[in-house]
C-alpha positions as protocol buffer text, in pm:
chain_id: "A"
residue {
  index: 1
  type: MET
  ca { x: 2659 y: -1919 z: 1970 }
}
residue {
  index: 2
  type: ASN
  ca { x: 2377 y: -1651 z: 2038 }
}
residue {
  index: 3
  type: ALA
  ca { x: 2038 y: -1717 z: 2111 }
}
residue {
  index: 4
  type: LYS
  ca { x: 1914 y: -1666 z: 1755 }
}
residue {
  index: 5
  type: GLN
  ca { x: 2180 y: -1916 z: 1623 }
}
residue {
  index: 6
  type: ASP
  ca { x: 2086 y: -2188 z: 1907 }
}
residue {
  index: 7
  type: ILE
  ca { x: 1719 y: -2143 z: 1840 }
}
residue {
  index: 8
  type: GLY
  ca { x: 1818 y: -2177 z: 1448 }
}
residue {
  index: 9
  type: VAL
  ca { x: 1992 y: -2498 z: 1504 }
}
residue {
  index: 10
  type: ILE
  ca { x: 1710 y: -2665 z: 1717 }
}
residue {
  index: 11
  type: PHE
  ca { x: 1409 y: -2545 z: 1512 }
}
residue {
  index: 12
  type: GLY
  ca { x: 1600 y: -2577 z: 1179 }
}
residue {
  index: 13
  type: ALA
  ca { x: 1605 y: -2980 z: 1244 }
}
residue {
  index: 14
  type: LEU
  ca { x: 1249 y: -3010 z: 1246 }
}
residue {
  index: 15
  type: PRO
  ca { x: 1137 y: -3285 z: 1005 }
}
residue {
  index: 16
  type: TYR
  ca { x: 763 y: -3160 z: 990 }
}
residue {
  index: 17
  type: THR
  ca { x: 761 y: -2844 z: 754 }
}
residue {
  index: 18
  type: ARG
  ca { x: 527 y: -2674 z: 525 }
}
residue {
  index: 19
  type: ARG
  ca { x: 615 y: -2503 z: 148 }
}
residue {
  index: 20
  type: PHE
  ca { x: 442 y: -2208 z: 30 }
}
residue {
  index: 21
  type: THR
  ca { x: 484 y: -2025 z: -312 }
}
residue {
  index: 22
  type: LYS
  ca { x: 536 y: -1680 z: -375 }
}
residue {
  index: 23
  type: GLY
  ca { x: 220 y: -1448 z: -290 }
}
residue {
  index: 24
  type: ASP
  ca { x: 67 y: -1727 z: -56 }
}
residue {
  index: 25
  type: ILE
  ca { x: -90 y: -1602 z: 267 }
}
residue {
  index: 26
  type: ILE
  ca { x: 75 y: -1796 z: 577 }
}
residue {
  index: 27
  type: TYR
  ca { x: -184 y: -1674 z: 813 }
}
residue {
  index: 28
  type: HIS
  ca { x: -427 y: -1406 z: 857 }
}
residue {
  index: 29
  type: GLN
  ca { x: -470 y: -1097 z: 1096 }
}
residue {
  index: 30
  type: GLY
  ca { x: -755 y: -1232 z: 1326 }
}
residue {
  index: 31
  type: ASP
  ca { x: -677 y: -1578 z: 1306 }
}
residue {
  index: 32
  type: LEU
  ca { x: -639 y: -1775 z: 1622 }
}
residue {
  index: 33
  type: ALA
  ca { x: -289 y: -1921 z: 1658 }
}
residue {
  index: 34
  type: GLU
  ca { x: -208 y: -2281 z: 1707 }
}
residue {
  index: 35
  type: SER
  ca { x: 149 y: -2277 z: 1592 }
}
residue {
  index: 36
  type: PHE
  ca { x: 429 y: -2023 z: 1504 }
}
residue {
  index: 37
  type: TYR
  ca { x: 644 y: -2083 z: 1250 }
}
residue {
  index: 38
  type: PHE
  ca { x: 1066 y: -2094 z: 1179 }
}
residue {
  index: 39
  type: LEU
  ca { x: 1162 y: -1970 z: 829 }
}
residue {
  index: 40
  type: LYS
  ca { x: 1425 y: -2223 z: 676 }
}
residue {
  index: 41
  type: LYS
  ca { x: 1416 y: -2067 z: 347 }
}
residue {
  index: 42
  type: GLY
  ca { x: 1297 y: -1767 z: 159 }
}
residue {
  index: 43
  type: LYS
  ca { x: 1147 y: -1434 z: 263 }
}
residue {
  index: 44
  type: VAL
  ca { x: 818 y: -1329 z: 430 }
}
residue {
  index: 45
  type: ARG
  ca { x: 645 y: -1026 z: 474 }
}
residue {
  index: 46
  type: VAL
  ca { x: 455 y: -922 z: 798 }
}
residue {
  index: 47
  type: TYR
  ca { x: 190 y: -667 z: 774 }
}
residue {
  index: 48
  type: MET
  ca { x: -124 y: -542 z: 902 }
}
residue {
  index: 49
  type: THR
  ca { x: -449 y: -395 z: 744 }
}
residue {
  index: 50
  type: SER
  ca { x: -650 y: -153 z: 853 }
}
residue {
  index: 51
  type: PRO
  ca { x: -1054 y: -140 z: 834 }
}
residue {
  index: 52
  type: ASP
  ca { x: -1054 y: 46 z: 520 }
}
residue {
  index: 53
  type: GLY
  ca { x: -786 y: -198 z: 347 }
}
residue {
  index: 54
  type: ILE
  ca { x: -484 y: -8 z: 395 }
}
residue {
  index: 55
  type: GLU
  ca { x: -190 y: -230 z: 456 }
}
residue {
  index: 56
  type: ARG
  ca { x: 115 y: -152 z: 683 }
}
residue {
  index: 57
  type: THR
  ca { x: 447 y: -341 z: 658 }
}
residue {
  index: 58
  type: LEU
  ca { x: 564 y: -414 z: 1023 }
}
residue {
  index: 59
  type: SER
  ca { x: 873 y: -635 z: 923 }
}
residue {
  index: 60
  type: GLU
  ca { x: 1046 y: -846 z: 683 }
}
residue {
  index: 61
  type: ALA
  ca { x: 1147 y: -1213 z: 782 }
}
residue {
  index: 62
  type: GLY
  ca { x: 1408 y: -1417 z: 626 }
}
residue {
  index: 63
  type: GLU
  ca { x: 1576 y: -1741 z: 688 }
}
residue {
  index: 64
  type: GLY
  ca { x: 1657 y: -1813 z: 1047 }
}
residue {
  index: 65
  type: ASP
  ca { x: 1340 y: -1576 z: 1180 }
}
residue {
  index: 66
  type: ILE
  ca { x: 1047 y: -1685 z: 1372 }
}
residue {
  index: 67
  type: ILE
  ca { x: 721 y: -1541 z: 1271 }
}
residue {
  index: 68
  type: GLY
  ca { x: 372 y: -1566 z: 1417 }
}
residue {
  index: 69
  type: GLU
  ca { x: 493 y: -1631 z: 1783 }
}
residue {
  index: 70
  type: ALA
  ca { x: 308 y: -1331 z: 1952 }
}
residue {
  index: 71
  type: ALA
  ca { x: -18 y: -1473 z: 1918 }
}
residue {
  index: 72
  type: PHE
  ca { x: 91 y: -1813 z: 1980 }
}
residue {
  index: 73
  type: PHE
  ca { x: 216 y: -1721 z: 2320 }
}
residue {
  index: 74
  type: ASP
  ca { x: -83 y: -1486 z: 2445 }
}
residue {
  index: 75
  type: LYS
  ca { x: -339 y: -1680 z: 2314 }
}
residue {
  index: 76
  type: MET
  ca { x: -515 y: -1382 z: 2134 }
}
residue {
  index: 77
  type: PRO
  ca { x: -605 y: -1342 z: 1773 }
}
residue {
  index: 78
  type: ARG
  ca { x: -316 y: -1250 z: 1537 }
}
residue {
  index: 79
  type: ILE
  ca { x: -272 y: -882 z: 1511 }
}
residue {
  index: 80
  type: SER
  ca { x: -81 y: -908 z: 1146 }
}
residue {
  index: 81
  type: SER
  ca { x: -91 y: -1128 z: 845 }
}
residue {
  index: 82
  type: ALA
  ca { x: 183 y: -1280 z: 677 }
}
residue {
  index: 83
  type: SER
  ca { x: 263 y: -1338 z: 307 }
}
residue {
  index: 84
  type: ALA
  ca { x: 536 y: -1535 z: 119 }
}
residue {
  index: 85
  type: GLN
  ca { x: 768 y: -1289 z: -61 }
}
residue {
  index: 86
  type: THR
  ca { x: 963 y: -1587 z: -226 }
}
residue {
  index: 87
  type: ASP
  ca { x: 910 y: -1948 z: -244 }
}
residue {
  index: 88
  type: ILE
  ca { x: 955 y: -2067 z: 116 }
}
residue {
  index: 89
  type: GLU
  ca { x: 1004 y: -2357 z: 376 }
}
residue {
  index: 90
  type: LEU
  ca { x: 889 y: -2325 z: 728 }
}
residue {
  index: 91
  type: ALA
  ca { x: 905 y: -2532 z: 1016 }
}
residue {
  index: 92
  type: VAL
  ca { x: 582 y: -2553 z: 1202 }
}
residue {
  index: 93
  type: ILE
  ca { x: 590 y: -2563 z: 1611 }
}
residue {
  index: 94
  type: ASP
  ca { x: 275 y: -2609 z: 1800 }
}
residue {
  index: 95
  type: GLU
  ca { x: 249 y: -2630 z: 2185 }
}
residue {
  index: 96
  type: ASP
  ca { x: 313 y: -3033 z: 2222 }
}
residue {
  index: 97
  type: ARG
  ca { x: 618 y: -2990 z: 1992 }
}
residue {
  index: 98
  type: LEU
  ca { x: 763 y: -2689 z: 2179 }
}
residue {
  index: 99
  type: LEU
  ca { x: 705 y: -2841 z: 2513 }
}
residue {
  index: 100
  type: SER
  ca { x: 884 y: -3148 z: 2362 }
}
residue {
  index: 101
  type: LEU
  ca { x: 1169 y: -2952 z: 2275 }
}
residue {
  index: 102
  type: ILE
  ca { x: 1203 y: -2732 z: 2591 }
}
residue {
  index: 103
  type: GLY
  ca { x: 1194 y: -3080 z: 2776 }
}
residue {
  index: 104
  type: LYS
  ca { x: 1527 y: -3161 z: 2574 }
}
residue {
  index: 105
  type: ASN
  ca { x: 1688 y: -2810 z: 2566 }
}
residue {
  index: 106
  type: PRO
  ca { x: 1570 y: -2623 z: 2884 }
}
residue {
  index: 107
  type: ARG
  ca { x: 1780 y: -2343 z: 2792 }
}
residue {
  index: 108
  type: LEU
  ca { x: 1543 y: -2294 z: 2464 }
}
residue {
  index: 109
  type: ALA
  ca { x: 1271 y: -2127 z: 2701 }
}
residue {
  index: 110
  type: ALA
  ca { x: 1521 y: -1869 z: 2787 }
}
residue {
  index: 111
  type: GLU
  ca { x: 1633 y: -1796 z: 2449 }
}
residue {
  index: 112
  type: LEU
  ca { x: 1290 y: -1754 z: 2306 }
}
residue {
  index: 113
  type: LEU
  ca { x: 1230 y: -1490 z: 2596 }
}
residue {
  index: 114
  type: GLU
  ca { x: 1561 y: -1320 z: 2492 }
}
residue {
  index: 115
  type: MET
  ca { x: 1442 y: -1334 z: 2128 }
}
residue {
  index: 116
  type: GLN
  ca { x: 1122 y: -1182 z: 2240 }
}
residue {
  index: 117
  type: ALA
  ca { x: 1296 y: -911 z: 2422 }
}
residue {
  index: 118
  type: ALA
  ca { x: 1481 y: -792 z: 2124 }
}
residue {
  index: 119
  type: ARG
  ca { x: 1180 y: -808 z: 1912 }
}
residue {
  index: 120
  type: VAL
  ca { x: 987 y: -554 z: 2161 }
}
residue {
  index: 121
  type: ARG
  ca { x: 1291 y: -346 z: 2142 }
}
residue {
  index: 122
  type: GLU
  ca { x: 1283 y: -342 z: 1780 }
}
residue {
  index: 123
  type: LEU
  ca { x: 913 y: -239 z: 1771 }
}
residue {
  index: 124
  type: SER
  ca { x: 986 y: 9 z: 2017 }
}
residue {
  index: 125
  type: ALA
  ca { x: 1245 y: 183 z: 1825 }
}
residue {
  index: 126
  type: GLN
  ca { x: 1013 y: 167 z: 1529 }
}
residue {
  index: 127
  type: ILE
  ca { x: 750 y: 356 z: 1716 }
}
residue {
  index: 128
  type: ASP
  ca { x: 991 y: 608 z: 1816 }
}
residue {
  index: 129
  type: ALA
  ca { x: 1103 y: 651 z: 1457 }
}
residue {
  index: 130
  type: MET
  ca { x: 761 y: 718 z: 1341 }
}
residue {
  index: 131
  type: THR
  ca { x: 695 y: 942 z: 1621 }
}
residue {
  index: 132
  type: PHE
  ca { x: 1013 y: 1161 z: 1641 }
}
residue {
  index: 133
  type: LEU
  ca { x: 1223 y: 1102 z: 1308 }
}
residue {
  index: 134
  type: ASN
  ca { x: 1159 y: 1273 z: 970 }
}
residue {
  index: 135
  type: ALA
  ca { x: 1166 y: 1070 z: 646 }
}
residue {
  index: 136
  type: ASP
  ca { x: 1542 y: 1081 z: 614 }
}
residue {
  index: 137
  type: GLY
  ca { x: 1588 y: 956 z: 973 }
}
residue {
  index: 138
  type: ARG
  ca { x: 1345 y: 668 z: 952 }
}
residue {
  index: 139
  type: ILE
  ca { x: 1493 y: 554 z: 614 }
}
residue {
  index: 140
  type: ALA
  ca { x: 1853 y: 563 z: 762 }
}
residue {
  index: 141
  type: ARG
  ca { x: 1708 y: 372 z: 1084 }
}
residue {
  index: 142
  type: LEU
  ca { x: 1573 y: 119 z: 858 }
}
residue {
  index: 143
  type: LEU
  ca { x: 1908 y: 89 z: 660 }
}
residue {
  index: 144
  type: LEU
  ca { x: 2095 y: 28 z: 980 }
}
residue {
  index: 145
  type: SER
  ca { x: 1871 y: -225 z: 1126 }
}
residue {
  index: 146
  type: SER
  ca { x: 1844 y: -423 z: 783 }
}
residue {
  index: 147
  type: LEU
  ca { x: 2224 y: -464 z: 753 }
}
residue {
  index: 148
  type: ASN
  ca { x: 2325 y: -835 z: 668 }
}
residue {
  index: 149
  type: GLU
  ca { x: 2693 y: -949 z: 749 }
}
residue {
  index: 150
  type: ASN
  ca { x: 2810 y: -818 z: 400 }
}
residue {
  index: 151
  type: GLY
  ca { x: 2699 y: -473 z: 514 }
}
residue {
  index: 152
  type: GLU
  ca { x: 2425 y: -484 z: 263 }
}
residue {
  index: 153
  type: VAL
  ca { x: 2049 y: -424 z: 300 }
}
residue {
  index: 154
  type: ASN
  ca { x: 1827 y: -670 z: 62 }
}
residue {
  index: 155
  type: LEU
  ca { x: 1506 y: -469 z: 67 }
}
residue {
  index: 156
  type: THR
  ca { x: 1342 y: -286 z: -248 }
}
residue {
  index: 157
  type: HIS
  ca { x: 1206 y: 49 z: -265 }
}
residue {
  index: 158
  type: GLU
  ca { x: 833 y: -84 z: -223 }
}
residue {
  index: 159
  type: GLU
  ca { x: 945 y: -260 z: 122 }
}
residue {
  index: 160
  type: ILE
  ca { x: 1119 y: 32 z: 235 }
}
residue {
  index: 161
  type: ALA
  ca { x: 831 y: 258 z: 172 }
}
residue {
  index: 162
  type: GLY
  ca { x: 614 y: 18 z: 357 }
}
residue {
  index: 163
  type: ILE
  ca { x: 819 y: -37 z: 679 }
}
residue {
  index: 164
  type: ALA
  ca { x: 904 y: 362 z: 695 }
}
residue {
  index: 165
  type: ALA
  ca { x: 563 y: 476 z: 623 }
}
residue {
  index: 166
  type: VAL
  ca { x: 657 y: 693 z: 334 }
}
residue {
  index: 167
  type: THR
  ca { x: 570 y: 671 z: -64 }
}
residue {
  index: 168
  type: ARG
  ca { x: 788 y: 506 z: -292 }
}
residue {
  index: 169
  type: VAL
  ca { x: 885 y: 842 z: -463 }
}
residue {
  index: 170
  type: THR
  ca { x: 1019 y: 972 z: -138 }
}
residue {
  index: 171
  type: VAL
  ca { x: 1232 y: 659 z: -91 }
}
residue {
  index: 172
  type: SER
  ca { x: 1389 y: 701 z: -444 }
}
residue {
  index: 173
  type: LYS
  ca { x: 1441 y: 1071 z: -348 }
}
residue {
  index: 174
  type: ILE
  ca { x: 1615 y: 1015 z: -22 }
}
residue {
  index: 175
  type: LEU
  ca { x: 1832 y: 724 z: -128 }
}
residue {
  index: 176
  type: ARG
  ca { x: 1927 y: 927 z: -437 }
}
residue {
  index: 177
  type: LYS
  ca { x: 2044 y: 1190 z: -175 }
}
residue {
  index: 178
  type: PHE
  ca { x: 2217 y: 909 z: 30 }
}
residue {
  index: 179
  type: ARG
  ca { x: 2395 y: 790 z: -289 }
}
residue {
  index: 180
  type: THR
  ca { x: 2501 y: 1139 z: -399 }
}
residue {
  index: 181
  type: ASP
  ca { x: 2640 y: 1220 z: -17 }
}
residue {
  index: 182
  type: GLY
  ca { x: 2829 y: 891 z: -25 }
}
residue {
  index: 183
  type: LEU
  ca { x: 2645 y: 718 z: 239 }
}
residue {
  index: 184
  type: ILE
  ca { x: 2532 y: 421 z: 23 }
}
residue {
  index: 185
  type: ARG
  ca { x: 2577 y: 260 z: -308 }
}
residue {
  index: 186
  type: THR
  ca { x: 2283 y: 77 z: -481 }
}
residue {
  index: 187
  type: ALA
  ca { x: 2278 y: -232 z: -706 }
}
residue {
  index: 188
  type: TYR
  ca { x: 2010 y: -466 z: -842 }
}
residue {
  index: 189
  type: ARG
  ca { x: 1814 y: -549 z: -531 }
}
residue {
  index: 190
  type: ARG
  ca { x: 2080 y: -435 z: -289 }
}
residue {
  index: 191
  type: ILE
  ca { x: 2189 y: -136 z: -96 }
}
residue {
  index: 192
  type: ILE
  ca { x: 2536 y: -131 z: 4 }
}
residue {
  index: 193
  type: VAL
  ca { x: 2622 y: 116 z: 311 }
}
residue {
  index: 194
  type: LEU
  ca { x: 2929 y: 310 z: 285 }
}
residue {
  index: 195
  type: ASP
  ca { x: 2918 y: 507 z: 589 }
}
residue {
  index: 196
  type: SER
  ca { x: 2738 y: 395 z: 877 }
}
residue {
  index: 197
  type: GLU
  ca { x: 2823 y: 653 z: 1099 }
}
residue {
  index: 198
  type: ARG
  ca { x: 2692 y: 920 z: 903 }
}
residue {
  index: 199
  type: LEU
  ca { x: 2362 y: 741 z: 845 }
}
residue {
  index: 200
  type: ARG
  ca { x: 2350 y: 723 z: 1216 }
}
residue {
  index: 201
  type: GLU
  ca { x: 2368 y: 1055 z: 1297 }
}
residue {
  index: 202
  type: LEU
  ca { x: 2059 y: 1109 z: 1075 }
}
residue {
  index: 203
  type: THR
  ca { x: 1886 y: 900 z: 1359 }
}
residue {
  index: 204
  type: LEU
  ca { x: 1976 y: 1118 z: 1629 }
}
């Protein structure tokens, strides 16, 4: 069992949960963080808003993911907001609850650090892609990093555009090209990756 799975077992068993409906804001950029959240069900968008109101998607979280932990751990205001993309259920972890869980499961602290290190690597890769890759490469890298166990990506064109910092028209154009080249196949709200090696070549 890896760190994410182990954390999922521990946090997934927590009885104290909150439910949100699609479109609800879970937390706002600038809020002080008294807790973080384990996503039991549903899908969440994490995003930043610029002073002039432009939104930039940072990530999409799904079942088994943790959100809002950075501001909780460093005790600084949240740098992002999170909204429910579907009806969701969250386990709420505050400081007392976390310390109690670590007392019963000492390895949990190391596993949370491991998960944080992986998150930093993901953000570093995202920054690297924005700096050095063209739109094809950014979208190829996003598809590869978002693959589920079935070799599929469950992101809409709008979600890809937000994360890759391109327009929806550009996403449609590039995905059409990938499809023509035999790299992917598209279905309703799904992108099936057919040739991950050739996609990876676009990210180099």
